[in-house]
XYZ file of C-alpha atoms in Angstrom:
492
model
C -23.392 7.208 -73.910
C -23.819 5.262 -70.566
C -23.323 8.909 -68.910
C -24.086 11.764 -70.414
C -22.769 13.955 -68.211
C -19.898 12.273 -67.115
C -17.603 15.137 -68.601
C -19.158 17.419 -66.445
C -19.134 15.308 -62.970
C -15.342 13.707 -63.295
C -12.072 15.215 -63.708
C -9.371 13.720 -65.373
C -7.527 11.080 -63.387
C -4.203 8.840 -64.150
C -2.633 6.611 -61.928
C 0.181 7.409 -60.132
C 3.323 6.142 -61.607
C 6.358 4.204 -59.369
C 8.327 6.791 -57.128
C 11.181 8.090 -59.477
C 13.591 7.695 -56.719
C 13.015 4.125 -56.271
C 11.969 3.183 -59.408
C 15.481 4.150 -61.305
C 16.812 1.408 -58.945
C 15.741 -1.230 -61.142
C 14.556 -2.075 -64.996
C 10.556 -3.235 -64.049
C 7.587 -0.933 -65.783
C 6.676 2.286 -63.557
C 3.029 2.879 -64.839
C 0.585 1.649 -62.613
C -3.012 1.014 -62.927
C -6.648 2.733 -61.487
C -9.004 0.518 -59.921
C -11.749 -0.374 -61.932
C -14.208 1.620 -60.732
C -11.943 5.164 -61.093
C -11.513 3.855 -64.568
C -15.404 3.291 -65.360
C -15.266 7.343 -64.171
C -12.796 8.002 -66.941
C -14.636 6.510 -69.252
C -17.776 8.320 -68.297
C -15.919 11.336 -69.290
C -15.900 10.229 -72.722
C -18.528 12.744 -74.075
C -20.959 12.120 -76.982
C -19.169 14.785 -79.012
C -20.876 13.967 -82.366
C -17.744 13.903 -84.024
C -15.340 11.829 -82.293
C -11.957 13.535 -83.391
C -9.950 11.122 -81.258
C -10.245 8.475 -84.662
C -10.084 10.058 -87.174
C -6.012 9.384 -87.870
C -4.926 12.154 -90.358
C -2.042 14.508 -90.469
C -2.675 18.143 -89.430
C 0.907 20.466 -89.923
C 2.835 16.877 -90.433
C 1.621 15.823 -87.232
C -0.597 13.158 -85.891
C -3.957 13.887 -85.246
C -6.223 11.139 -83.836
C -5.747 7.516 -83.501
C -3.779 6.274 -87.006
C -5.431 2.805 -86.641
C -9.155 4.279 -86.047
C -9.625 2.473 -82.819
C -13.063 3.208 -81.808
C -12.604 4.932 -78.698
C -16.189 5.883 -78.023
C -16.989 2.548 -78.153
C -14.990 0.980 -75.367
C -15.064 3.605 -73.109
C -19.060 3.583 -73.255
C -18.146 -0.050 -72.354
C -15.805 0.247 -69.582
C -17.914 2.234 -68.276
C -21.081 -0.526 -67.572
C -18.369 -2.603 -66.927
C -18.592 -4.988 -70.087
C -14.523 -5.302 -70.164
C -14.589 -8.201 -72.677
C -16.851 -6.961 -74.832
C -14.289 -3.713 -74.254
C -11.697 -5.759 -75.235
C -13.303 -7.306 -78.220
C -13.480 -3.859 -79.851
C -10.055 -2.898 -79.400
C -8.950 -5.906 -80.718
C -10.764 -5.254 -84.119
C -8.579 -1.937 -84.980
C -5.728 -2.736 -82.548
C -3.560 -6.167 -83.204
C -0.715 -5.074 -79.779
C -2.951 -2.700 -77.647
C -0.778 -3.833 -74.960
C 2.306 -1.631 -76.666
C 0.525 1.209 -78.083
C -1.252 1.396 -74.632
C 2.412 1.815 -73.194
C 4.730 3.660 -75.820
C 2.436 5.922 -78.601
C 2.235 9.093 -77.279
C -1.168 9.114 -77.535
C -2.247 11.996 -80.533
C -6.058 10.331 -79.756
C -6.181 12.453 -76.902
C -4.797 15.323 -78.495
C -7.699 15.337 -80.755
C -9.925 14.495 -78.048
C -12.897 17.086 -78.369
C -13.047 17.279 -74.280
C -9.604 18.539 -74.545
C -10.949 22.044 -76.375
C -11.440 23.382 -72.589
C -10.807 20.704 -70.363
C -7.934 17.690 -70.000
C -8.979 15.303 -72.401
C -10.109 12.024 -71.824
C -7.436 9.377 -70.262
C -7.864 7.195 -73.707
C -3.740 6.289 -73.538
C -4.529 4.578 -69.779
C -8.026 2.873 -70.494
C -6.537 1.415 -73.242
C -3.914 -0.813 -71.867
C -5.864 -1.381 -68.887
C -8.551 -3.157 -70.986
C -5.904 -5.071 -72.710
C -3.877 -5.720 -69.675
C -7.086 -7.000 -67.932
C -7.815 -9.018 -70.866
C -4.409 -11.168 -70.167
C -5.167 -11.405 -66.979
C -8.802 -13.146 -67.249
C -7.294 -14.999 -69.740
C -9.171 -13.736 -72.613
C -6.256 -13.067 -75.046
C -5.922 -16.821 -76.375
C -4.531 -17.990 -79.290
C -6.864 -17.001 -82.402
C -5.800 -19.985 -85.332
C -7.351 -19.249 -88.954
C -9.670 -22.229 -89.757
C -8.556 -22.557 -93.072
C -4.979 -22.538 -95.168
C -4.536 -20.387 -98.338
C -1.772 -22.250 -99.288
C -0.179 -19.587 -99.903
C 3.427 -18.156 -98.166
C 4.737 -14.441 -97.421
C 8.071 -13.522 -95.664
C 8.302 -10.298 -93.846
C 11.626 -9.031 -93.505
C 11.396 -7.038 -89.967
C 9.556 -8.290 -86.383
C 9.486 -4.703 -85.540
C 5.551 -2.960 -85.175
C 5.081 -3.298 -89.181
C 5.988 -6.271 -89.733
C 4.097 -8.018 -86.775
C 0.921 -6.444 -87.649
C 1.022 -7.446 -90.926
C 2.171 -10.918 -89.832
C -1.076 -10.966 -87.593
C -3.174 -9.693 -90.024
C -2.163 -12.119 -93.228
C -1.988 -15.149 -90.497
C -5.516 -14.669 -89.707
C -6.470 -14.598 -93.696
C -4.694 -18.330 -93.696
C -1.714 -17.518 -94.909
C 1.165 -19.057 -93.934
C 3.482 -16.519 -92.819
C 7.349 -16.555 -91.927
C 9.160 -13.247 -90.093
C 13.036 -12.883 -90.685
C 14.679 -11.297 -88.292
C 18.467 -10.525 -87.441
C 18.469 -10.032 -83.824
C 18.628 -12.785 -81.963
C 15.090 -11.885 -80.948
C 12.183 -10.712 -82.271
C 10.052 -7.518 -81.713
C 12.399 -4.884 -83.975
C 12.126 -1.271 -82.495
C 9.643 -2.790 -79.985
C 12.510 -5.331 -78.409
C 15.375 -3.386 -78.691
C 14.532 0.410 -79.187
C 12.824 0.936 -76.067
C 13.939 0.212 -72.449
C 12.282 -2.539 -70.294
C 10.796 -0.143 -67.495
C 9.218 1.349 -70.423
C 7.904 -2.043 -72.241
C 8.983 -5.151 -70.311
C 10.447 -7.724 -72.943
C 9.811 -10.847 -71.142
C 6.085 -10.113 -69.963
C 4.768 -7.903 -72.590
C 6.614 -8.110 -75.826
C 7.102 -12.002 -75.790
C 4.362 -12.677 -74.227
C 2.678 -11.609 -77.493
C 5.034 -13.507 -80.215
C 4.371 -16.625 -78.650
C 0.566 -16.470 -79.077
C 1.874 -15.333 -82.574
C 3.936 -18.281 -82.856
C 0.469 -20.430 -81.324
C -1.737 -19.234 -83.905
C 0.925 -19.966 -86.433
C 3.208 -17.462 -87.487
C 6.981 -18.841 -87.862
C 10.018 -16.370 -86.447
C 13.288 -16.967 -87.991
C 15.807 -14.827 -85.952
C 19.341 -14.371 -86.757
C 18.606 -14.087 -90.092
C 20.068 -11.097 -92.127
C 18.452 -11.433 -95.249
C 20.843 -9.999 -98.632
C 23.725 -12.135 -96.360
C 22.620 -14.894 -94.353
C 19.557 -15.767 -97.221
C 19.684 -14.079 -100.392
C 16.678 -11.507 -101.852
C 16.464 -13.572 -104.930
C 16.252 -16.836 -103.039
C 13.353 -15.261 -100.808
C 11.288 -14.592 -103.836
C 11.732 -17.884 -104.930
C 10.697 -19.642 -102.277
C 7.764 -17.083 -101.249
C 4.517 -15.996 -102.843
C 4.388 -12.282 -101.979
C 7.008 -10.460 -99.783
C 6.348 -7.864 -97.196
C 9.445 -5.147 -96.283
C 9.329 -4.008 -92.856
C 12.703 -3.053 -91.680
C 12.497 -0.023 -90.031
C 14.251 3.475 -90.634
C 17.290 2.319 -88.392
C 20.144 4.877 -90.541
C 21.074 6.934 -87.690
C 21.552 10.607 -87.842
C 25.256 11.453 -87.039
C 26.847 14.469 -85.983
C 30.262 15.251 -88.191
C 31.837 18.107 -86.018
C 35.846 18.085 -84.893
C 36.365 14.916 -82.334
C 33.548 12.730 -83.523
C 36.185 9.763 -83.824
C 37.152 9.511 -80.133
C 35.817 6.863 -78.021
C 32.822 7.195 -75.472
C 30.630 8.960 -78.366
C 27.959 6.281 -79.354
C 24.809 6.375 -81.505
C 21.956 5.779 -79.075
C 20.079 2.940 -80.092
C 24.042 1.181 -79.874
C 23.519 1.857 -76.900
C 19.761 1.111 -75.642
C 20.405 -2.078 -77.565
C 23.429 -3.230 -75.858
C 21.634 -1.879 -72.358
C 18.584 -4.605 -73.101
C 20.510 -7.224 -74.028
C 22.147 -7.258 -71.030
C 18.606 -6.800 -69.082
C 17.722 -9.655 -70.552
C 20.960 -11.917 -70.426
C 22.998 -10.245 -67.409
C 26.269 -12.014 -68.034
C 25.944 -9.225 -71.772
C 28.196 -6.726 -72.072
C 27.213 -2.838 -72.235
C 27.940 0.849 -72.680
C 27.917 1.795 -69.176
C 27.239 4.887 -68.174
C 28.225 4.234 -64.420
C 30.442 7.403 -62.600
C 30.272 9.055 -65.706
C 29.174 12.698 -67.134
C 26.509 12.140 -69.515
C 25.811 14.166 -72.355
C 22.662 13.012 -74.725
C 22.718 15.267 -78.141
C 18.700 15.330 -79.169
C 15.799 16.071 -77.341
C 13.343 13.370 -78.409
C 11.836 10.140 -76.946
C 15.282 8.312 -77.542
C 16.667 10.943 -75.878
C 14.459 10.180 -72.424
C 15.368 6.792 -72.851
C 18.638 7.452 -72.830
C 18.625 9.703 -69.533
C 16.542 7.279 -67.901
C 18.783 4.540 -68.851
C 21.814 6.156 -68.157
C 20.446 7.013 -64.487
C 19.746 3.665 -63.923
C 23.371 3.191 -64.576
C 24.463 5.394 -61.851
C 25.735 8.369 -63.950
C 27.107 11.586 -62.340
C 25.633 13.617 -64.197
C 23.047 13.880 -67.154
C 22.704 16.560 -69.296
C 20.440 16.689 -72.645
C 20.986 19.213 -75.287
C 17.510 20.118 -77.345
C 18.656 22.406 -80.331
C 14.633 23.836 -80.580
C 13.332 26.262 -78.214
C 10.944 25.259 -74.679
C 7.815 24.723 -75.826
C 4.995 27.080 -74.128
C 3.161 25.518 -71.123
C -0.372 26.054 -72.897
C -0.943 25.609 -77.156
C 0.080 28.601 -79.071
C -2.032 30.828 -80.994
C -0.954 28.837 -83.895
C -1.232 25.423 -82.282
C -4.651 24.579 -82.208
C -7.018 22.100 -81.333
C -7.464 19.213 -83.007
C -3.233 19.197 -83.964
C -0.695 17.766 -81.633
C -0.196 20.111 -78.749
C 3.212 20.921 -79.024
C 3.173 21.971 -75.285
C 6.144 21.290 -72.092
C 6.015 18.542 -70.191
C 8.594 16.276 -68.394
C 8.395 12.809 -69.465
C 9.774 9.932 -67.185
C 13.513 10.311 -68.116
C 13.018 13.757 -67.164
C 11.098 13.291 -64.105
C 13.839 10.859 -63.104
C 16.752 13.424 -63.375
C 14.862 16.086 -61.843
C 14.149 13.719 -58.648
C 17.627 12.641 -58.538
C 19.501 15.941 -59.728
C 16.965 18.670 -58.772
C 16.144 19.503 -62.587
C 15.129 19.500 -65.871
C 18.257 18.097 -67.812
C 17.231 19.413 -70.964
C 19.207 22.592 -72.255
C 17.404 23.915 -74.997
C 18.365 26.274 -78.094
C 21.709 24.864 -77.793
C 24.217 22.637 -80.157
C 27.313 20.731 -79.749
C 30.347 22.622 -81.385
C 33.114 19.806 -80.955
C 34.169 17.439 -79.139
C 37.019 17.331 -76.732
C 39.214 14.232 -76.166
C 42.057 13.350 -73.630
C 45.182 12.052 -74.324
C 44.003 8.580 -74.375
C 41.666 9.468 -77.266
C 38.209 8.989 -75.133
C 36.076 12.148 -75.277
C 35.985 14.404 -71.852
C 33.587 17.529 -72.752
C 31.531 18.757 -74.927
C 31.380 22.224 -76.369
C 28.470 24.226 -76.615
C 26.969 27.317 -77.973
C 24.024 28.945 -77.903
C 21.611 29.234 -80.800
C 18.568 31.091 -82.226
C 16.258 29.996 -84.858
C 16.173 33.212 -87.914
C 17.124 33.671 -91.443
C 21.107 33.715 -92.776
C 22.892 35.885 -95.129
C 21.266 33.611 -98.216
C 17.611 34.214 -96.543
C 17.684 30.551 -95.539
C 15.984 29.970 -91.990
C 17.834 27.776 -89.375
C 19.891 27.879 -86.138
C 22.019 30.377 -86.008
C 24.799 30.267 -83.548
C 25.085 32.896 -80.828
C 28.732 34.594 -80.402
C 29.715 35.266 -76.777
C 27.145 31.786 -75.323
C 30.043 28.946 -75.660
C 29.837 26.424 -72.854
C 32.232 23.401 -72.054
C 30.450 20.384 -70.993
C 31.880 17.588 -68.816
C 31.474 14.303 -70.784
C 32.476 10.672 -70.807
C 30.253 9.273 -72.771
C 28.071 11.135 -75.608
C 24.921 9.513 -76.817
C 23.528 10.657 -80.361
C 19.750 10.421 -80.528
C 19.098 12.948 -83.325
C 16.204 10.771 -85.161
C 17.170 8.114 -88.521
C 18.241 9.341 -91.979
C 16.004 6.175 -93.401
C 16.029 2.550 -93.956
C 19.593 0.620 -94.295
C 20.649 0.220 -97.858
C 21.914 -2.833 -98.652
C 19.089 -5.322 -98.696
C 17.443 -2.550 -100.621
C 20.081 -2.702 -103.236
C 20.097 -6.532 -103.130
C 16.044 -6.701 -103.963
C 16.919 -3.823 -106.419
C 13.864 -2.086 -105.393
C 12.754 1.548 -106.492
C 13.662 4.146 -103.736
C 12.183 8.121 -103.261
C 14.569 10.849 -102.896
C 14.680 10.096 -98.607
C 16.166 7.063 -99.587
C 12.812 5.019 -98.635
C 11.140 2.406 -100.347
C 8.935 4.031 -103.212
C 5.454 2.983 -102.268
C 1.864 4.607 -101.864
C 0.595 4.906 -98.846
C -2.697 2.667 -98.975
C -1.284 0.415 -101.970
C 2.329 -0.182 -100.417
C 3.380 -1.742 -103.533
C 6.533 -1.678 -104.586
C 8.404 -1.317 -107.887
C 8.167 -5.426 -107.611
C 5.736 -7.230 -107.982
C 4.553 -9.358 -105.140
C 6.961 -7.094 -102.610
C 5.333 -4.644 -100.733
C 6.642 -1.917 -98.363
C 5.342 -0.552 -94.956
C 6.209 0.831 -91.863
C 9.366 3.885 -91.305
C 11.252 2.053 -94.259
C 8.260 3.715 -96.388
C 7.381 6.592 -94.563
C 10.686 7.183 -92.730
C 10.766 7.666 -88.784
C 7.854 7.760 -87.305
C 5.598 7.117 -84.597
C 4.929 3.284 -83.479
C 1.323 3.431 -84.191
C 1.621 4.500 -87.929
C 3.854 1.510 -88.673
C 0.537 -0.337 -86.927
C -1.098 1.163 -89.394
C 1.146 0.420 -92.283
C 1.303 -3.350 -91.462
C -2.110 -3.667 -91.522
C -2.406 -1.885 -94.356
C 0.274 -3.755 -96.786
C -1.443 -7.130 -95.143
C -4.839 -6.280 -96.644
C -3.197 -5.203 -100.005
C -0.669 -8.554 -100.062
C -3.707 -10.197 -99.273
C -5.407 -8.481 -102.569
C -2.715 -9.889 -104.290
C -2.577 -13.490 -103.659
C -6.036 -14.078 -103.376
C -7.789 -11.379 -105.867
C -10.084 -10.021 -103.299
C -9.527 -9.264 -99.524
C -11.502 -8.844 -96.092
C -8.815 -7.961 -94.227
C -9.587 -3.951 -92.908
């Protein structure tokens, strides 16, 4: 390492984000960057550990632990810090197709593995990252990469979401010629639509990386709902090998008395509509202007959705989390190298605590029913306490307090409670094999499906999860489509 005892000399330093006060005034990113040299001190910190934990990408209690795509974090932070940025940059790249997104939305389980982080913050892995990459546009190292040969062989990827554009990347580099349907009107899936601008700006960040895509190659066909607009059975005609990459985008509902009146939405409806409109201000929306906001799900959607409905100009925000507060340190049964599973306010909740004087999150609590007006449109939401133990039948769960009922002020409801798993009917139109979640039946590793020449990856495999594993799932079905058309592969 280029400093030994840079774990010892440096403490852990981010950059201070965008005021939350002014920032919720418009939809531009709030993180901000270190200067360079503050960031070759981060990267000193970066310890030669022996065992660098922060790649090694398993699953520890169903949970992340360690970078799922095996970037080689030792590696560029040695770099960074003796300054050798493109060289930096040139080993991210080789694990990392869209550093420039994970560096902004994974949450980052590298760091939670991070051996530094036994007894001291971990390194700032999350922030080096996308400063390398971000550095890279600017110099203008990030150009257009085209494969010096043709296979001659095609693949269509249904989904531009994280799976699918990995694997687009990846089988566009091996010469292939690659096409990506997609039924927005734009590309980028979950990436595009699923998360807020001030989170991941569309314009500068996400399309600024399908149009080198598109440069080296790679063909988007948006608008395109494929079982309806193109059928399955045409697609394999026309294509060599398929790739399936539509997401896990079956929302989770919540079937309790009043679900049918108006103002209750799922909440990527509404993110969605929110970014279109960002993007194309003359859109329409689900406003959640002068309104009493009540999200139902404590999860990253969930910030998104406070944060989004503050920038609205809401009245009021309140989030209901159904587990209990996490502890402030890990638990006894929490250890290092898993996830911490620890409190923290994330920039949603940093938002509403700046301009509401708290927290919005209400945990150990669950909506009872909904209450409408005489118009039909919902006006509050009832509430009761819960606690998490066994029932009559020994079962465990959340079990609902008697005596804790709350009434809620509401006029618009937003539903983030996670994705049951991948739409249905394109499945049923390929007639592909399913597992008892409903998602495609395919090995992780193999990702083929019950079809030959169709592979799966991504949360329509798995089901929902984090951004980085679908990374990791694109590449993955690339190398083994790749295997397929070619007999052999040197894709990673």
């Amino acid at each position: 390492m280029g400093k030994p005892t840079g774990f010892i000399e440096f403490t852990r330093e981010l950059p201070a984000d965008r005021d939350p006060l002014e920032r919720i005034k418009d939809w531009k990113e709030f993180h901000l960057h270190l200067p360079e040299d503050s960031l070759k001190k981060q990267g000193a910190r970066c310890m030669d550990c022996g065992i660098p934990f922060c790649h090694s990408g398993t699953l520890i209690s169903g949970m992340a632990s360690g970078c799922p795509i095996n970037n080689l974090i030792p590696e560029w932070n040695d770099l960074i810090f003796r300054g050798l940025w493109k060289e930096a940059l040139d080993r991210l790249h080789k694990t990392n197709n869209f550093p420039e997104f994970t560096g902004r939305v994974c949450p980052a389980p590298c760091e939670g593995a991070c051996v530094l982080g036994i007894n001291d913050p971990p390194v700032t892995i999350k922030n080096i990252e996308v400063s390398i990459i971000d550095k890279g546009w600017e110099e203008g190292w990030v150009v257009p990469q085209t494969p010096e040969r043709r296979t001659g062989k095609t693949v269509a990827i249904i989904g531009s979401g994280p799976a699918g554009l990995s694997a687009a990347a990846q089988l566009n580099q091996a010469g292939h010629t690659v096409t990506v349907f997609e039924r927005a009107d734009r590309p980028g899936g979950l990436l595009m639509y699923g998360i807020p601008n001030m989170k991941l700006d569309k314009k500068e960040v996400v399309l600024r990386r399908v149009k080198l895509l598109e440069d080296e190659g790679v063909t988007f066909k948006c608008n395109v709902n494929v079982g309806t607009d193109i059928t399955a059975e045409q697609l394999r005609k026309d294509f060599d090998a398929i790739i399936v990459a539509t997401g896990a985008t079956k929302p989770r509902d919540l079937p309790i008395p009043g679900r049918e009146l108006k103002g209750i939405h799922f909440a990527m409806d509404f993110l969605t509509a929110n970014t279109k409109a960002v993007l194309d201000p003359s859109g329409k929306y689900i406003t959640a202007d002068g309104k009493d906001v009540v999200i139902i799900g404590g999860g990253d959607t969930g910030t998104d959705c406070v944060g989004t409905s503050i920038r609205h100009g809401c009245t009021t925000v309140t989030q209901l989390e159904i587990m209990a507060k996490p502890p402030l340190k890990r638990a006894a049964n929490n250890p290092w190298p898993e996830w911490p599973k620890v409190y923290n306010m994330d920039y949603g909740q940093q938002e509403a605590a700046a301009k509401f004087g708290d927290d919005p999150r209400v945990y150990l609590t669950t909506a009872t029913h909904f209450e409408g007006d005489a118009d039909g449109n919902v006006k509050a939401v009832h509430v009761v306490n819960v606690e998490w133990k066994k029932d009559e039948k020994g079962n465990f769960g959340p079990q609902k307090i008697p005596g804790t009922e709350k009434v809620l002020p509401a006029q618009l409801v937003l539903l983030a409670m996670g994705f049951l798993g991948p739409e249905q009917p394109l499945l049923d139109a390929l007639n592909v094999e399913r597992d008892q979640r409903s998602n495609i039946k395919a090995e992780h590793e193999k990702y083929t499906t019950s079809l030959p020449g169709v592979f799966a990856a991504g949360d329509c495999r798995r089901g929902q999860s984090l951004v980085v594993w679908a990374f990791n799932e694109g590449r993955g079905a690339a190398r083994e489509c790749d295997r397929f058309l070619m007999g052999e592969t040197s894709l990673p």
